[in-house]
mmCIF file of C-alpha atoms in Angstrom:
data_model
loop_
_atom_site.group_PDB
_atom_site.id
_atom_site.type_symbol
_atom_site.label_atom_id
_atom_site.label_comp_id
_atom_site.label_asym_id
_atom_site.label_seq_id
_atom_site.Cartn_x
_atom_site.Cartn_y
_atom_site.Cartn_z
ATOM 1 C CA GLN A 1 7.351 -3.087 -17.735
ATOM 2 C CA VAL A 2 5.716 -1.498 -14.831
ATOM 3 C CA GLN A 3 7.910 -1.747 -11.353
ATOM 4 C CA LEU A 4 6.641 -1.127 -7.813
ATOM 5 C CA VAL A 5 9.568 -0.770 -5.013
ATOM 6 C CA GLU A 6 8.432 -0.369 -1.545
ATOM 7 C CA SER A 7 10.494 0.971 1.220
ATOM 8 C CA GLY A 8 10.596 2.326 4.469
ATOM 9 C CA GLY A 9 9.965 -0.868 6.329
ATOM 10 C CA GLY A 10 11.736 -1.738 9.549
ATOM 11 C CA LEU A 11 11.637 -2.278 13.131
ATOM 12 C CA VAL A 12 9.600 -0.025 15.599
ATOM 13 C CA GLN A 13 8.297 -0.366 19.056
ATOM 14 C CA ALA A 14 4.458 -0.111 19.899
ATOM 15 C CA GLY A 15 3.217 3.256 19.468
ATOM 16 C CA GLY A 16 5.759 4.342 17.205
ATOM 17 C CA SER A 17 5.284 5.587 13.526
ATOM 18 C CA LEU A 18 6.566 4.673 10.545
ATOM 19 C CA ARG A 19 6.158 5.871 6.770
ATOM 20 C CA LEU A 20 6.201 3.390 3.696
ATOM 21 C CA SER A 21 6.931 4.371 0.260
ATOM 22 C CA CYS A 22 6.249 3.117 -2.906
ATOM 23 C CA ALA A 23 7.743 3.945 -6.069
ATOM 24 C CA ILE A 24 6.381 2.961 -9.516
ATOM 25 C CA SER A 25 8.003 3.460 -12.857
ATOM 26 C CA GLY A 26 7.680 2.005 -16.236
ATOM 27 C CA GLY A 27 3.760 3.128 -16.602
ATOM 28 C CA THR A 28 1.433 6.334 -16.066
ATOM 29 C CA PHE A 29 1.293 6.397 -12.368
ATOM 30 C CA SER A 30 -1.819 8.732 -12.546
ATOM 31 C CA GLY A 31 -3.784 6.153 -14.371
ATOM 32 C CA TYR A 32 -3.405 3.464 -11.566
ATOM 33 C CA ALA A 33 -5.462 3.356 -8.387
ATOM 34 C CA MET A 34 -3.126 2.264 -5.747
ATOM 35 C CA GLY A 35 -3.266 0.043 -2.512
ATOM 36 C CA TRP A 36 -1.491 -1.170 0.512
ATOM 37 C CA PHE A 37 -1.803 -4.859 1.548
ATOM 38 C CA ARG A 38 -0.265 -6.821 4.169
ATOM 39 C CA GLN A 39 0.180 -10.273 5.258
ATOM 40 C CA ALA A 40 1.441 -11.921 8.515
ATOM 41 C CA PRO A 41 2.703 -15.634 8.925
ATOM 42 C CA GLY A 42 -0.178 -17.781 9.036
ATOM 43 C CA LYS A 43 -2.711 -15.211 8.013
ATOM 44 C CA LYS A 44 -4.492 -14.313 4.650
ATOM 45 C CA ARG A 45 -3.503 -11.080 2.790
ATOM 46 C CA GLU A 46 -5.535 -8.516 3.588
ATOM 47 C CA ARG A 47 -5.972 -5.029 2.083
ATOM 48 C CA VAL A 48 -5.468 -2.090 4.599
ATOM 49 C CA ALA A 49 -5.650 0.980 2.482
ATOM 50 C CA GLY A 50 -6.557 2.192 -1.048
ATOM 51 C CA ILE A 51 -6.493 5.356 -2.979
ATOM 52 C CA SER A 52 -8.361 6.535 -6.155
ATOM 53 C CA ARG A 53 -6.180 7.721 -9.179
ATOM 54 C CA SER A 54 -6.904 11.612 -8.377
ATOM 55 C CA GLY A 55 -6.011 10.911 -4.658
ATOM 56 C CA THR A 56 -9.405 12.532 -3.769
ATOM 57 C CA ASN A 57 -10.924 9.078 -2.525
ATOM 58 C CA THR A 58 -9.417 6.956 0.180
ATOM 59 C CA TYR A 59 -10.229 3.856 1.931
ATOM 60 C CA ALA A 60 -8.788 2.031 5.443
ATOM 61 C CA ALA A 61 -9.426 -1.196 6.702
ATOM 62 C CA ASP A 62 -11.238 -0.836 10.231
ATOM 63 C CA SER A 63 -8.423 -2.562 11.835
ATOM 64 C CA VAL A 64 -6.292 0.290 10.928
ATOM 65 C CA LYS A 65 -8.524 3.399 10.442
ATOM 66 C CA GLY A 66 -7.547 6.192 12.431
ATOM 67 C CA ARG A 67 -3.927 5.006 12.724
ATOM 68 C CA PHE A 68 -2.905 4.398 8.832
ATOM 69 C CA THR A 69 -3.125 7.021 6.104
ATOM 70 C CA ILE A 70 -2.573 6.629 2.516
ATOM 71 C CA SER A 71 -1.534 9.371 0.164
ATOM 72 C CA ARG A 72 0.002 9.814 -3.400
ATOM 73 C CA ASP A 73 2.192 12.196 -5.058
ATOM 74 C CA ASN A 74 1.416 11.784 -8.845
ATOM 75 C CA ALA A 75 4.347 14.235 -9.511
ATOM 76 C CA LYS A 76 6.749 11.734 -7.670
ATOM 77 C CA ASN A 77 5.013 8.496 -8.904
ATOM 78 C CA THR A 78 4.950 7.516 -5.432
ATOM 79 C CA VAL A 79 2.229 6.232 -2.932
ATOM 80 C CA TYR A 80 2.823 6.493 0.879
ATOM 81 C CA LEU A 81 1.584 4.657 3.951
ATOM 82 C CA GLN A 82 1.993 6.936 6.958
ATOM 83 C CA MET A 83 1.381 4.473 10.027
ATOM 84 C CA THR A 84 0.992 5.744 13.662
ATOM 85 C CA SER A 85 0.155 4.257 16.786
ATOM 86 C CA LEU A 86 1.565 0.854 15.648
ATOM 87 C CA LYS A 87 0.702 -2.372 17.394
ATOM 88 C CA PRO A 88 2.396 -5.799 17.655
ATOM 89 C CA GLU A 89 -0.438 -7.117 15.330
ATOM 90 C CA ASP A 90 0.629 -4.768 12.612
ATOM 91 C CA THR A 91 3.525 -7.024 12.005
ATOM 92 C CA ALA A 92 3.643 -8.132 8.503
ATOM 93 C CA VAL A 93 5.240 -7.731 5.153
ATOM 94 C CA TYR A 94 3.615 -4.707 3.471
ATOM 95 C CA TYR A 95 2.963 -5.148 -0.198
ATOM 96 C CA CYS A 96 2.074 -1.852 -2.655
ATOM 97 C CA ASN A 97 -0.587 -2.739 -5.415
ATOM 98 C CA ALA A 98 -1.200 -0.729 -8.607
ATOM 99 C CA ASP A 99 -4.273 -1.336 -10.271
ATOM 100 C CA GLU A 100 -4.496 -0.661 -13.929
ATOM 101 C CA TYR A 101 -7.772 -0.215 -15.837
ATOM 102 C CA ILE A 102 -7.854 -1.440 -19.385
ATOM 103 C CA ASP A 103 -11.316 -1.519 -20.612
ATOM 104 C CA PHE A 104 -14.904 -2.502 -19.333
ATOM 105 C CA GLY A 105 -14.020 -5.716 -17.083
ATOM 106 C CA LYS A 106 -10.592 -5.864 -17.733
ATOM 107 C CA ASN A 107 -7.825 -4.620 -15.176
ATOM 108 C CA HIS A 108 -4.448 -5.797 -14.476
ATOM 109 C CA ASP A 109 -2.502 -5.644 -11.173
ATOM 110 C CA TYR A 110 1.195 -4.895 -10.471
ATOM 111 C CA TRP A 111 2.895 -5.961 -7.307
ATOM 112 C CA GLY A 112 6.102 -4.761 -5.179
ATOM 113 C CA GLN A 113 8.369 -7.311 -3.602
ATOM 114 C CA GLY A 114 6.806 -6.069 -0.010
ATOM 115 C CA THR A 115 8.665 -4.518 2.799
ATOM 116 C CA GLN A 116 8.893 -6.067 6.379
ATOM 117 C CA VAL A 117 7.235 -4.105 9.277
ATOM 118 C CA THR A 118 7.832 -5.599 12.843
ATOM 119 C CA VAL A 119 6.618 -3.989 15.781
ATOM 120 C CA SER A 120 7.683 -4.932 19.091
ATOM 121 C CA SER A 121 5.987 -4.754 22.528
#
């Protein structure tokens, strides 16, 4: 079975930085495209960042572009989200996602438990 475990969340002041980590086990990490999602109370879950299997292509949502950076270390089976210039509106539970390609038109998503990020004003 594939397991994803997020860590690194916590309480920070506005303008501060935080690095989230997501360790995956039980699968072939290099075979998964990875992403970070977040969900705040009363809001829908949104994708904030993504990274390709090789790590050469990345995506960042407009709301976090220039502040958040996603990266991966395939040797450590870990994906990171470096967050800087944090704002109170970044407060949310952050989830790690792994997208497994199976075949044409067939994919399976794995999710972590989530880690809380709270940014105080």
